[in-house]
Amino acid sequence: MGSPLSRRHFLASGLAAAAVWPMLGSVRAARFDRDPFALGVASGTPTPTSIVLWTRLIFADAEPDMADPFSFAPLPQHPPLDVAWEIASDETFALVEQAGIASARQEWAHSVHVEVEGLAPDRWYFYRFRCGDALSPVGRTRTAPAPEAANGRFSLAFAACQQYEQGWYSAYRDMAARDLDLVVHLGDYIYEKSYGAQHVRSHGTGAPSLLFEYRDRYALYKSDPDLQAAHAAFPWLATWDDHEVVDNYGGDASPSDRNRAAFLKRRAAAYQAWYEHMPVPPSAAPNFDALRIYGHHRFGNLVDLTLLDARQYRHPAPGAPQPADPDRYSMLGREQEAWFDRTMQASDAKWSIIGQTTLLSARDLELGPGTRYSDDGWDHYRSGRERLLASMRGAGIANPLVIGGDLHAFYAADVQAADGALVASEFVTGSITSNPPSASALATVMAENPHIKFGEARKHGYCLLHLSSDQARVELMAISDRKDPAATAAKFQEFAVLDGMPGVNRV
Ligand SMILES: [Fe+2]
C-alpha cells in the first residue's frame, strides 16, 4: 500500500495531469533490461467504493534461493522497489482520481496489491503502474453498484480449468472484447502437472512443490496475452480448486504427498503464490497456513454473489482419515457452512449467485442399475450438500443460482434436495482448455441423471451470465478449436432462469 494522494490535492495544487507522475519523486529511477510488467495488470474484489489493483514486477535475473527455498529472505540484487500507481476516470489519464506509491518487495515476489478506496460506485476506472522508466499496460475496472441501487442489469463471465499445455486461451480473447461487469474464476487457474498429449506449449518444468516453483508456474500462465487481456478488461473474483496446489487434495491431506507436515508446507507455498498473483486485498497476507478466500459480494439490489472455498476445509477423500459418521463429512468445513447459512439469511438481492468449484447436483456415474459417485465432488459430501441446500431454502432467498467448473464439461441442471424439492438452478462451465471426459462418460451422466438437463463435453470455452429483474440468461460460449491460437468463439447454447421459478430452461 502506498500513500494515496487525493484528487482534491492535485486539483487544489493546480497541476496538469501530465505533472502528476513526476511529482511522485520517490519512485526509484530503476532501469530494466526487459519489461518488468510482462505479466500484465489486473483488478479485483470490487466494492461500491474500492477496488484492488494488481501487478507483479519480474526480472530477467530472478533466481530462486535454492539453499533455503522456504525462507523469504530478499535477494540482495532486488531491494524493495517503489511502484507508482494511478487510477483515472478516463482512458487517457487526463482525469486522475487517485495516485500513490506501493512497495514491491522480494518477500511477495515483487507483487503489488493496492486497495484503492474512496471511489464512486458503479463506474469504470482506468489504472496503470510505473516503476523507474517502465510503464505498465492500462487496465480498466469497475466498481460495484451501491448495495441498495436499483440496478436493472448485471453481466458476468465465469470460467475454470485452463491447463496451459492443452490449448490456447482464445476464450479469454473473446471474453475481453465483451461488455461485462465482472469475471468470476472458479478454479484450476494453474495446473501443477502435465496431462494428456498433443500439447500446444509446455510447462517446461515438473510439478511445483516449493514457493519459487509455484511462482514460476503462475508467471508462465500469466505471460499469456489473452489471459492478460481478460484481466485488464474487467475486475475479477476468484476461488480455487485442487490444481492450484495438487490434484485431488482435500484439507490437510493429499493423495500424492504422504507426509502431512511436508504437504502443509507445500500447500502454504501454493496459497502464497496464489495470493501473489491474484487481485485480492493485501489484508490476505501474510498467513498462508490458512488463507481465507471465501466471501460475499454485493452488486446493487440485483446480485448477491457468494464465493466458496471447497478445498481448504474439506474432509479428505477416501484413503485419508475420515469422520466415522458420514453425516459429518463436509466439503466446506463447519465454520464456512455456518458462515454460508448466515450469508444466505442476509441475502436479499433478486439473484443469489453461489460460486463453488464443481457440480453441486448429484451425478450418478454408473450406467444402469446401481450407483457410483465421484470421491472428489459433492456426492462424497452429500450431507454437506443437504446442509447447503437447507440454508438456501431456510433463508427463502429469491433466486439461488449455482455456478461451477471442474468437470471440463458444460452442464445445466435443476438442483434437487434429497426430498426431491427443486431448490436452485445450476450451470457448470466447460474448461478453457483442459482435456474433456469421454463421450461415453458424458452419455452415462445424461442417461442416469434426469435433473441434469444438458451436458456438452466436446467444447471448450466459458459462460456468460446476464442478470435482469425478470430473468437470468446464460450463454454457453465455445471456441472453434483449442489447438488453434487464432480460434474464434461463438454461443452454442442459451438458457433462461425465470424470476421466482427455479430450474433451467433451454432458449
Ligand atoms: Fe480442471
Short mmCIF file of C-alpha atoms and ligand atoms in Angstrom, two decimals:
data_model
loop_
_atom_site.label_atom_id
_atom_site.label_comp_id
_atom_site.label_asym_id
_atom_site.label_seq_id
_atom_site.Cartn_x
_atom_site.Cartn_y
_atom_site.Cartn_z
CA MET A 1 0.00 0.00 0.00
CA GLY A 2 1.26 3.41 -0.83
CA SER A 3 0.21 6.77 0.45
CA PRO A 4 -2.73 7.78 -1.71
CA LEU A 5 -2.86 11.34 -2.92
CA SER A 6 -6.39 12.57 -3.27
CA ARG A 7 -7.78 14.06 -6.39
CA ARG A 8 -8.56 17.19 -4.45
CA HIS A 9 -4.91 17.57 -3.64
CA PHE A 10 -3.97 17.61 -7.31
CA LEU A 11 -6.80 19.89 -8.30
CA ALA A 12 -6.06 22.27 -5.47
CA SER A 13 -2.44 22.46 -6.44
CA GLY A 14 -3.49 23.28 -9.96
CA LEU A 15 -1.22 20.72 -11.57
CA ALA A 16 -1.92 19.40 -15.02
CA ALA A 17 -2.40 15.64 -15.19
CA ALA A 18 0.90 15.27 -17.00
CA ALA A 19 2.66 16.71 -14.00
CA VAL A 20 1.25 14.16 -11.60
CA TRP A 21 3.67 11.30 -12.07
CA PRO A 22 6.89 13.30 -11.90
CA MET A 23 5.58 14.56 -8.57
CA LEU A 24 5.92 11.04 -7.23
CA GLY A 25 9.56 11.76 -6.74
CA SER A 26 10.38 8.84 -4.51
CA VAL A 27 9.91 6.35 -7.32
CA ARG A 28 13.32 4.85 -7.73
CA ALA A 29 14.93 5.60 -11.05
CA ALA A 30 15.22 1.93 -11.90
CA ARG A 31 16.13 0.82 -15.39
CA PHE A 32 15.15 -2.59 -16.71
CA ASP A 33 16.67 -4.86 -19.33
CA ARG A 34 13.24 -6.31 -20.03
CA ASP A 35 9.67 -5.19 -19.39
CA PRO A 36 9.06 -5.68 -15.66
CA PHE A 37 5.30 -5.51 -16.36
CA ALA A 38 5.37 -8.52 -18.72
CA LEU A 39 2.78 -10.31 -16.56
CA GLY A 40 0.25 -7.54 -17.18
CA VAL A 41 -2.11 -5.87 -14.75
CA ALA A 42 -5.30 -6.95 -13.01
CA SER A 43 -8.01 -5.69 -10.70
CA GLY A 44 -10.48 -7.38 -8.41
CA THR A 45 -12.65 -7.56 -5.32
CA PRO A 46 -14.84 -4.64 -6.40
CA THR A 47 -16.99 -2.92 -3.79
CA PRO A 48 -19.07 0.25 -4.30
CA THR A 49 -16.16 2.37 -3.09
CA SER A 50 -12.99 0.34 -3.56
CA ILE A 51 -11.04 -1.88 -5.92
CA VAL A 52 -7.81 -3.85 -5.69
CA LEU A 53 -5.18 -3.13 -8.33
CA TRP A 54 -2.54 -5.75 -9.04
CA THR A 55 0.70 -6.19 -10.88
CA ARG A 56 3.93 -8.09 -10.36
CA LEU A 57 7.37 -6.96 -11.41
CA ILE A 58 9.51 -9.66 -12.95
CA PHE A 59 13.20 -9.56 -13.69
CA ALA A 60 15.36 -11.44 -16.14
CA ASP A 61 17.78 -12.45 -13.44
CA ALA A 62 15.31 -13.62 -10.81
CA GLU A 63 16.77 -16.77 -9.33
CA PRO A 64 15.37 -18.90 -6.53
CA ASP A 65 17.23 -19.25 -3.29
CA MET A 66 17.93 -22.95 -3.68
CA ALA A 67 19.77 -23.18 -0.37
CA ASP A 68 16.61 -22.35 1.56
CA PRO A 69 13.62 -22.04 -0.74
CA PHE A 70 11.17 -21.71 2.15
CA SER A 71 12.95 -18.66 3.52
CA PHE A 72 11.50 -15.40 2.26
CA ALA A 73 14.78 -13.53 2.69
CA PRO A 74 15.16 -10.91 0.00
CA LEU A 75 17.90 -11.46 -2.52
CA PRO A 76 20.48 -8.68 -2.46
CA GLN A 77 20.03 -7.75 -6.12
CA HIS A 78 16.38 -6.82 -5.64
CA PRO A 79 15.70 -4.47 -2.75
CA PRO A 80 12.10 -3.19 -2.42
CA LEU A 81 11.13 -1.12 -5.44
CA ASP A 82 8.72 1.80 -5.44
CA VAL A 83 5.89 1.34 -7.88
CA ALA A 84 3.73 4.35 -8.68
CA TRP A 85 0.09 3.72 -9.46
CA GLU A 86 -2.72 5.92 -10.65
CA ILE A 87 -6.40 5.45 -11.28
CA ALA A 88 -8.36 7.74 -13.58
CA SER A 89 -11.89 8.11 -14.82
CA ASP A 90 -10.72 8.29 -18.42
CA GLU A 91 -8.53 6.14 -20.62
CA THR A 92 -6.05 8.92 -21.36
CA PHE A 93 -5.48 9.66 -17.67
CA ALA A 94 -6.44 13.29 -18.10
CA LEU A 95 -8.74 12.90 -15.08
CA VAL A 96 -6.63 11.19 -12.45
CA GLU A 97 -8.74 10.39 -9.40
CA GLN A 98 -6.05 9.00 -7.10
CA ALA A 99 -2.38 8.12 -7.22
CA GLY A 100 0.18 6.70 -4.84
CA ILE A 101 3.27 4.63 -4.36
CA ALA A 102 3.37 0.97 -3.43
CA SER A 103 6.38 -1.08 -2.44
CA ALA A 104 7.17 -4.18 -4.50
CA ARG A 105 9.02 -6.50 -2.15
CA GLN A 106 11.03 -9.63 -2.76
CA GLU A 107 9.15 -11.46 0.00
CA TRP A 108 5.94 -11.12 -2.05
CA ALA A 109 7.64 -11.91 -5.37
CA HIS A 110 7.55 -8.17 -6.14
CA SER A 111 3.78 -8.35 -6.47
CA VAL A 112 1.78 -5.19 -5.83
CA HIS A 113 -1.70 -5.19 -4.29
CA VAL A 114 -3.16 -1.71 -3.94
CA GLU A 115 -6.57 -1.37 -2.34
CA VAL A 116 -7.89 1.94 -3.66
CA GLU A 117 -10.67 3.40 -1.54
CA GLY A 118 -12.96 6.40 -1.84
CA LEU A 119 -14.15 5.60 -5.36
CA ALA A 120 -17.61 6.21 -6.78
CA PRO A 121 -19.99 3.26 -7.18
CA ASP A 122 -20.90 1.62 -10.49
CA ARG A 123 -18.27 3.38 -12.57
CA TRP A 124 -15.50 2.46 -14.97
CA TYR A 125 -11.97 3.38 -13.98
CA PHE A 126 -8.61 3.07 -15.70
CA TYR A 127 -5.35 2.32 -13.95
CA ARG A 128 -1.65 1.82 -14.62
CA PHE A 129 1.67 1.46 -12.86
CA ARG A 130 5.15 2.87 -13.34
CA CYS A 131 8.48 1.71 -11.98
CA GLY A 132 11.59 3.59 -12.97
CA ASP A 133 11.49 4.01 -16.72
CA ALA A 134 8.95 1.22 -17.23
CA LEU A 135 5.24 1.85 -17.75
CA SER A 136 2.60 -0.88 -17.37
CA PRO A 137 -0.26 -1.56 -19.76
CA VAL A 138 -3.50 0.26 -18.91
CA GLY A 139 -6.17 -1.74 -17.12
CA ARG A 140 -9.87 -0.98 -16.91
CA THR A 141 -12.02 -1.82 -13.95
CA ARG A 142 -15.45 -1.16 -12.49
CA THR A 143 -16.73 -0.55 -9.00
CA ALA A 144 -19.83 -2.35 -7.75
CA PRO A 145 -23.19 -0.54 -7.66
CA ALA A 146 -24.23 0.66 -4.20
CA PRO A 147 -25.96 -2.13 -2.21
CA GLU A 148 -29.41 -0.57 -2.48
CA ALA A 149 -29.02 0.70 -6.03
CA ALA A 150 -31.88 -0.40 -8.28
CA ASN A 151 -29.58 -1.72 -10.99
CA GLY A 152 -31.56 -3.35 -13.75
CA ARG A 153 -28.75 -5.31 -15.37
CA PHE A 154 -25.53 -7.08 -14.49
CA SER A 155 -23.37 -9.28 -16.71
CA LEU A 156 -20.52 -11.53 -15.74
CA ALA A 157 -18.43 -14.28 -17.29
CA PHE A 158 -17.41 -17.39 -15.42
CA ALA A 159 -14.54 -19.67 -16.32
CA ALA A 160 -12.46 -22.57 -15.00
CA CYS A 161 -9.77 -25.11 -15.85
CA GLN A 162 -7.09 -23.63 -18.07
CA GLN A 163 -4.36 -26.24 -18.45
CA TYR A 164 -1.69 -24.25 -20.29
CA GLU A 165 -0.26 -27.07 -22.37
CA GLN A 166 -3.55 -28.41 -23.70
CA GLY A 167 -4.69 -25.35 -25.58
CA TRP A 168 -4.62 -21.63 -26.27
CA TYR A 169 -6.57 -19.08 -24.28
CA SER A 170 -8.76 -17.92 -27.18
CA ALA A 171 -11.75 -17.96 -24.83
CA TYR A 172 -10.18 -15.11 -22.88
CA ARG A 173 -9.51 -13.12 -26.03
CA ASP A 174 -13.23 -13.37 -26.84
CA MET A 175 -14.22 -12.57 -23.26
CA ALA A 176 -12.03 -9.46 -23.14
CA ALA A 177 -13.91 -7.90 -26.06
CA ARG A 178 -17.33 -8.23 -24.42
CA ASP A 179 -19.35 -5.84 -22.32
CA LEU A 180 -19.11 -7.28 -18.80
CA ASP A 181 -19.18 -6.04 -15.23
CA LEU A 182 -17.15 -8.87 -13.73
CA VAL A 183 -15.26 -12.10 -14.36
CA VAL A 184 -15.51 -14.98 -11.87
CA HIS A 185 -12.86 -17.71 -11.93
CA LEU A 186 -13.95 -20.99 -10.38
CA GLY A 187 -10.64 -22.80 -10.06
CA ASP A 188 -7.81 -24.64 -11.78
CA TYR A 189 -6.23 -21.32 -12.77
CA ILE A 190 -2.92 -23.17 -12.97
CA TYR A 191 -2.19 -26.88 -13.22
CA GLU A 192 0.61 -28.38 -11.24
CA LYS A 193 1.06 -31.27 -13.66
CA SER A 194 1.16 -32.11 -17.33
CA TYR A 195 -1.75 -34.16 -18.61
CA GLY A 196 -2.60 -35.77 -21.93
CA ALA A 197 -0.86 -35.48 -25.29
CA GLN A 198 -0.88 -33.12 -28.29
CA HIS A 199 0.29 -30.20 -26.23
CA VAL A 200 0.46 -26.81 -27.93
CA ARG A 201 3.05 -25.49 -25.42
CA SER A 202 4.95 -26.73 -22.42
CA HIS A 203 5.24 -26.05 -18.70
CA GLY A 204 8.96 -26.61 -19.16
CA THR A 205 9.30 -27.82 -15.57
CA GLY A 206 7.85 -30.57 -13.40
CA ALA A 207 5.23 -30.26 -10.68
CA PRO A 208 5.94 -27.41 -8.26
CA SER A 209 6.19 -28.02 -4.56
CA LEU A 210 8.31 -25.06 -3.44
CA LEU A 211 7.33 -21.41 -3.35
CA PHE A 212 9.55 -20.29 -6.23
CA GLU A 213 8.25 -23.15 -8.36
CA TYR A 214 4.60 -22.16 -7.84
CA ARG A 215 5.58 -18.54 -8.56
CA ASP A 216 7.20 -19.60 -11.80
CA ARG A 217 4.12 -21.59 -12.78
CA TYR A 218 1.84 -18.57 -12.23
CA ALA A 219 4.28 -16.36 -14.13
CA LEU A 220 4.17 -18.77 -17.05
CA TYR A 221 0.37 -18.85 -17.15
CA LYS A 222 0.09 -15.10 -16.70
CA SER A 223 2.53 -14.47 -19.54
CA ASP A 224 -0.34 -15.38 -21.90
CA PRO A 225 -1.57 -12.22 -23.70
CA ASP A 226 -5.19 -13.37 -23.96
CA LEU A 227 -5.42 -14.09 -20.24
CA GLN A 228 -3.80 -10.72 -19.58
CA ALA A 229 -6.37 -9.03 -21.81
CA ALA A 230 -9.28 -10.51 -19.84
CA HIS A 231 -7.67 -9.38 -16.58
CA ALA A 232 -7.04 -5.89 -17.94
CA ALA A 233 -10.61 -5.52 -19.19
CA PHE A 234 -12.67 -6.31 -16.06
CA PRO A 235 -12.43 -6.79 -12.31
CA TRP A 236 -12.15 -10.44 -11.26
CA LEU A 237 -13.20 -12.56 -8.33
CA ALA A 238 -11.66 -15.98 -7.93
CA THR A 239 -11.83 -19.12 -5.89
CA TRP A 240 -9.55 -22.11 -6.29
CA ASP A 241 -9.88 -25.82 -6.89
CA ASP A 242 -7.28 -28.55 -6.39
CA HIS A 243 -4.72 -27.94 -9.15
CA GLU A 244 -3.64 -24.64 -7.63
CA VAL A 245 -1.93 -26.95 -5.11
CA VAL A 246 -2.04 -30.60 -6.22
CA ASP A 247 -4.56 -32.92 -7.84
CA ASN A 248 -7.37 -34.13 -5.54
CA TYR A 249 -6.02 -32.71 -2.31
CA GLY A 250 -8.55 -32.11 0.42
CA GLY A 251 -7.99 -30.06 3.55
CA ASP A 252 -4.65 -31.04 5.05
CA ALA A 253 -4.19 -34.23 3.02
CA SER A 254 -3.05 -35.03 -0.48
CA PRO A 255 -3.05 -38.46 -2.14
CA SER A 256 0.39 -37.77 -3.60
CA ASP A 257 2.02 -36.22 -0.51
CA ARG A 258 2.28 -38.85 2.22
CA ASN A 259 3.96 -36.64 4.81
CA ARG A 260 1.34 -34.31 6.28
CA ALA A 261 3.79 -31.70 7.57
CA ALA A 262 5.56 -31.56 4.21
CA PHE A 263 2.22 -31.30 2.43
CA LEU A 264 1.12 -28.40 4.61
CA LYS A 265 4.36 -26.58 3.72
CA ARG A 266 3.64 -27.23 0.06
CA ARG A 267 0.06 -26.03 0.48
CA ALA A 268 1.20 -22.82 2.19
CA ALA A 269 3.67 -22.18 -0.65
CA ALA A 270 0.88 -22.71 -3.21
CA TYR A 271 -1.52 -20.45 -1.28
CA GLN A 272 1.12 -17.72 -1.05
CA ALA A 273 1.80 -17.90 -4.79
CA TRP A 274 -1.96 -17.74 -5.44
CA TYR A 275 -2.18 -14.60 -3.29
CA GLU A 276 0.81 -13.04 -5.01
CA HIS A 277 -0.81 -13.45 -8.43
CA MET A 278 -4.45 -12.62 -7.74
CA PRO A 279 -6.04 -9.15 -7.41
CA VAL A 280 -7.12 -9.78 -3.83
CA PRO A 281 -6.78 -7.36 -0.91
CA PRO A 282 -3.38 -7.08 0.75
CA SER A 283 -5.07 -7.96 4.04
CA ALA A 284 -4.99 -11.57 2.81
CA ALA A 285 -1.25 -11.68 3.61
CA PRO A 286 0.72 -12.88 5.45
CA ASN A 287 -0.75 -16.10 6.89
CA PHE A 288 -0.67 -18.81 4.28
CA ASP A 289 -1.13 -21.76 6.61
CA ALA A 290 -4.79 -20.78 6.40
CA LEU A 291 -5.80 -18.27 3.74
CA ARG A 292 -9.42 -17.22 3.82
CA ILE A 293 -10.66 -16.66 0.28
CA TYR A 294 -14.41 -17.32 0.58
CA GLY A 295 -16.57 -14.25 0.69
CA HIS A 296 -19.76 -12.42 -0.14
CA HIS A 297 -20.00 -9.69 -2.76
CA ARG A 298 -22.96 -7.45 -3.45
CA PHE A 299 -23.82 -5.71 -6.73
CA GLY A 300 -26.81 -3.43 -6.17
CA ASN A 301 -30.19 -4.90 -5.33
CA LEU A 302 -29.88 -7.28 -8.27
CA VAL A 303 -26.97 -9.58 -7.30
CA ASP A 304 -25.61 -11.26 -4.21
CA LEU A 305 -22.54 -13.31 -5.10
CA THR A 306 -21.24 -15.84 -2.59
CA LEU A 307 -17.91 -17.41 -3.48
CA LEU A 308 -16.99 -20.59 -1.64
CA ASP A 309 -13.73 -22.39 -0.85
CA ALA A 310 -14.39 -26.08 -1.41
CA ARG A 311 -10.79 -27.30 -0.91
CA GLN A 312 -9.10 -25.84 2.13
CA TYR A 313 -11.50 -27.07 4.80
CA ARG A 314 -12.91 -30.29 3.34
CA HIS A 315 -12.63 -33.66 4.93
CA PRO A 316 -10.24 -35.58 2.72
CA ALA A 317 -11.49 -38.11 0.20
CA PRO A 318 -11.20 -41.86 0.89
CA GLY A 319 -7.72 -43.08 1.60
CA ALA A 320 -7.27 -40.47 4.30
CA PRO A 321 -8.76 -40.49 7.80
CA GLN A 322 -12.49 -39.73 7.78
CA PRO A 323 -15.02 -38.86 10.43
CA ALA A 324 -16.78 -42.09 11.47
CA ASP A 325 -20.18 -40.60 10.77
CA PRO A 326 -20.75 -39.79 7.07
CA ASP A 327 -23.22 -37.11 8.15
CA ARG A 328 -20.25 -35.16 9.38
CA TYR A 329 -18.45 -35.17 6.02
CA SER A 330 -18.12 -31.60 4.93
CA MET A 331 -16.72 -30.05 1.78
CA LEU A 332 -16.75 -26.54 3.21
CA GLY A 333 -15.94 -27.21 6.85
CA ARG A 334 -18.37 -26.39 9.61
CA GLU A 335 -17.17 -22.80 10.05
CA GLN A 336 -17.70 -21.93 6.37
CA GLU A 337 -21.04 -23.77 6.41
CA ALA A 338 -22.19 -21.63 9.35
CA TRP A 339 -20.94 -18.51 7.56
CA PHE A 340 -22.84 -19.60 4.42
CA ASP A 341 -26.01 -20.01 6.44
CA ARG A 342 -25.67 -16.50 7.90
CA THR A 343 -24.86 -15.14 4.44
CA MET A 344 -27.98 -16.71 2.97
CA GLN A 345 -30.08 -15.27 5.82
CA ALA A 346 -28.78 -11.80 4.91
CA SER A 347 -29.10 -12.27 1.14
CA ASP A 348 -31.97 -10.23 -0.24
CA ALA A 349 -30.94 -9.38 -3.78
CA LYS A 350 -33.02 -10.53 -6.73
CA TRP A 351 -30.41 -13.14 -7.71
CA SER A 352 -28.23 -15.03 -5.29
CA ILE A 353 -25.27 -16.47 -7.19
CA ILE A 354 -23.41 -19.23 -5.37
CA GLY A 355 -19.97 -19.75 -6.91
CA GLN A 356 -18.23 -23.00 -5.99
CA THR A 357 -15.81 -25.21 -7.84
CA THR A 358 -17.78 -28.12 -9.24
CA LEU A 359 -21.27 -29.55 -9.88
CA LEU A 360 -23.45 -29.27 -6.79
CA SER A 361 -26.15 -31.57 -8.16
CA ALA A 362 -25.95 -35.32 -7.73
CA ARG A 363 -24.19 -37.14 -10.59
CA ASP A 364 -24.51 -40.92 -10.83
CA LEU A 365 -21.65 -42.28 -12.94
CA GLU A 366 -22.91 -45.88 -13.19
CA LEU A 367 -24.86 -46.89 -16.29
CA GLY A 368 -27.91 -49.00 -15.47
CA PRO A 369 -28.92 -50.21 -12.03
CA GLY A 370 -26.74 -49.25 -9.12
CA THR A 371 -24.95 -46.02 -8.46
CA ARG A 372 -21.37 -44.82 -8.46
CA TYR A 373 -20.23 -41.39 -7.41
CA SER A 374 -17.04 -39.36 -7.62
CA ASP A 375 -14.96 -39.27 -4.45
CA ASP A 376 -13.89 -35.73 -5.24
CA GLY A 377 -17.25 -33.98 -5.67
CA TRP A 378 -20.36 -33.08 -3.70
CA ASP A 379 -21.65 -36.65 -3.97
CA HIS A 380 -18.97 -37.67 -1.49
CA TYR A 381 -20.19 -34.91 0.83
CA ARG A 382 -23.92 -35.48 0.47
CA SER A 383 -24.81 -34.38 3.97
CA GLY A 384 -22.83 -31.17 3.43
CA ARG A 385 -24.79 -30.59 0.22
CA GLU A 386 -28.06 -31.08 2.08
CA ARG A 387 -26.98 -28.55 4.70
CA LEU A 388 -26.11 -26.07 1.93
CA LEU A 389 -29.49 -26.54 0.27
CA ALA A 390 -31.24 -26.29 3.64
CA SER A 391 -29.53 -22.93 4.18
CA MET A 392 -30.82 -21.69 0.81
CA ARG A 393 -34.35 -22.96 1.48
CA GLY A 394 -34.44 -21.82 5.08
CA ALA A 395 -33.41 -18.31 4.18
CA GLY A 396 -36.04 -18.13 1.46
CA ILE A 397 -33.68 -16.36 -0.92
CA ALA A 398 -35.40 -15.28 -4.12
CA ASN A 399 -33.40 -16.95 -6.87
CA PRO A 400 -30.46 -19.20 -5.94
CA LEU A 401 -28.26 -19.80 -8.96
CA VAL A 402 -25.25 -22.09 -8.58
CA ILE A 403 -22.21 -21.81 -10.85
CA GLY A 404 -19.23 -24.16 -11.02
CA GLY A 405 -16.43 -25.67 -13.08
CA ASP A 406 -14.01 -28.56 -12.52
CA LEU A 407 -15.65 -31.19 -14.74
CA HIS A 408 -14.32 -29.99 -18.12
CA ALA A 409 -17.84 -30.21 -19.50
CA PHE A 410 -20.75 -27.78 -19.71
CA TYR A 411 -23.79 -28.75 -17.61
CA ALA A 412 -27.17 -27.19 -16.88
CA ALA A 413 -29.11 -28.77 -14.03
CA ASP A 414 -32.07 -28.45 -11.70
CA VAL A 415 -30.63 -28.70 -8.20
CA GLN A 416 -32.78 -31.03 -6.09
CA ALA A 417 -32.66 -31.67 -2.37
CA ALA A 418 -32.81 -35.27 -1.12
CA ASP A 419 -36.59 -34.89 -0.67
CA GLY A 420 -36.91 -34.10 -4.38
CA ALA A 421 -37.63 -30.39 -3.94
CA LEU A 422 -36.27 -28.19 -6.71
CA VAL A 423 -34.10 -25.71 -4.80
CA ALA A 424 -31.85 -23.94 -7.28
CA SER A 425 -30.69 -23.65 -10.87
CA GLU A 426 -27.17 -24.69 -11.77
CA PHE A 427 -24.66 -24.09 -14.56
CA VAL A 428 -21.21 -25.61 -14.86
CA THR A 429 -18.79 -24.14 -17.37
CA GLY A 430 -16.64 -26.29 -19.61
CA SER A 431 -12.90 -25.88 -19.49
CA ILE A 432 -10.99 -23.04 -21.06
CA THR A 433 -8.55 -25.66 -22.40
CA SER A 434 -8.34 -28.74 -20.15
CA ASN A 435 -8.97 -32.22 -21.52
CA PRO A 436 -12.65 -33.27 -21.55
CA PRO A 437 -14.19 -36.55 -20.35
CA SER A 438 -15.05 -39.21 -22.94
CA ALA A 439 -18.27 -39.13 -24.93
CA SER A 440 -19.40 -42.35 -23.27
CA ALA A 441 -18.80 -40.94 -19.78
CA LEU A 442 -20.93 -37.93 -20.65
CA ALA A 443 -23.62 -40.17 -22.21
CA THR A 444 -23.81 -42.11 -18.94
CA VAL A 445 -24.22 -38.93 -16.93
CA MET A 446 -27.01 -37.75 -19.20
CA ALA A 447 -28.79 -41.14 -19.13
CA GLU A 448 -28.61 -41.59 -15.37
CA ASN A 449 -29.33 -38.09 -14.10
CA PRO A 450 -32.61 -36.65 -15.41
CA HIS A 451 -32.18 -33.50 -13.31
CA ILE A 452 -29.10 -32.71 -15.43
CA LYS A 453 -30.88 -31.15 -18.39
CA PHE A 454 -27.91 -30.52 -20.62
CA GLY A 455 -24.32 -31.70 -20.99
CA GLU A 456 -21.61 -30.96 -23.53
CA ALA A 457 -18.08 -32.33 -23.23
CA ARG A 458 -16.61 -31.75 -26.70
CA LYS A 459 -16.40 -27.99 -26.44
CA HIS A 460 -14.12 -25.58 -24.59
CA GLY A 461 -14.92 -22.04 -23.57
CA TYR A 462 -16.75 -20.21 -20.84
CA CYS A 463 -20.19 -18.98 -19.78
CA LEU A 464 -21.83 -15.57 -19.85
CA LEU A 465 -24.44 -14.79 -17.21
CA HIS A 466 -26.75 -11.85 -17.87
CA LEU A 467 -28.99 -10.90 -14.97
CA SER A 468 -32.02 -8.65 -15.11
CA SER A 469 -35.04 -8.15 -12.89
CA ASP A 470 -37.20 -10.75 -14.60
CA GLN A 471 -34.71 -13.42 -15.71
CA ALA A 472 -31.19 -14.76 -15.85
CA ARG A 473 -29.77 -15.67 -19.24
CA VAL A 474 -26.81 -18.00 -19.53
CA GLU A 475 -24.91 -18.19 -22.78
CA LEU A 476 -22.57 -21.15 -23.24
CA MET A 477 -19.61 -19.97 -25.32
CA ALA A 478 -17.33 -22.30 -27.25
CA ILE A 479 -14.08 -21.67 -29.07
CA SER A 480 -13.69 -23.20 -32.53
CA ASP A 481 -10.51 -25.17 -31.71
CA ARG A 482 -8.43 -25.08 -28.54
CA LYS A 483 -5.33 -26.10 -30.52
CA ASP A 484 -5.67 -23.09 -32.85
CA PRO A 485 -4.16 -19.86 -31.44
CA ALA A 486 -6.47 -17.84 -33.74
CA ALA A 487 -9.67 -19.70 -32.77
CA THR A 488 -12.92 -17.76 -32.72
CA ALA A 489 -15.71 -18.08 -30.16
CA ALA A 490 -19.47 -18.34 -30.54
CA LYS A 491 -22.52 -19.08 -28.44
CA PHE A 492 -23.67 -22.68 -28.89
CA GLN A 493 -26.48 -22.86 -26.35
CA GLU A 494 -28.53 -20.49 -24.23
CA PHE A 495 -30.62 -20.98 -21.11
CA ALA A 496 -33.02 -18.84 -19.16
CA VAL A 497 -33.98 -18.95 -15.49
CA LEU A 498 -37.13 -17.02 -14.70
CA ASP A 499 -37.60 -14.93 -11.58
CA GLY A 500 -39.32 -16.97 -8.90
CA MET A 501 -39.13 -20.25 -10.87
CA PRO A 502 -36.05 -22.37 -10.10
CA GLY A 503 -34.98 -24.60 -12.98
CA VAL A 504 -33.10 -24.25 -16.22
CA ASN A 505 -34.96 -23.58 -19.47
CA ARG A 506 -33.41 -24.07 -22.89
CA VAL A 507 -33.86 -20.97 -25.06
FE FE B 1 -9.75 -28.76 -14.07
#
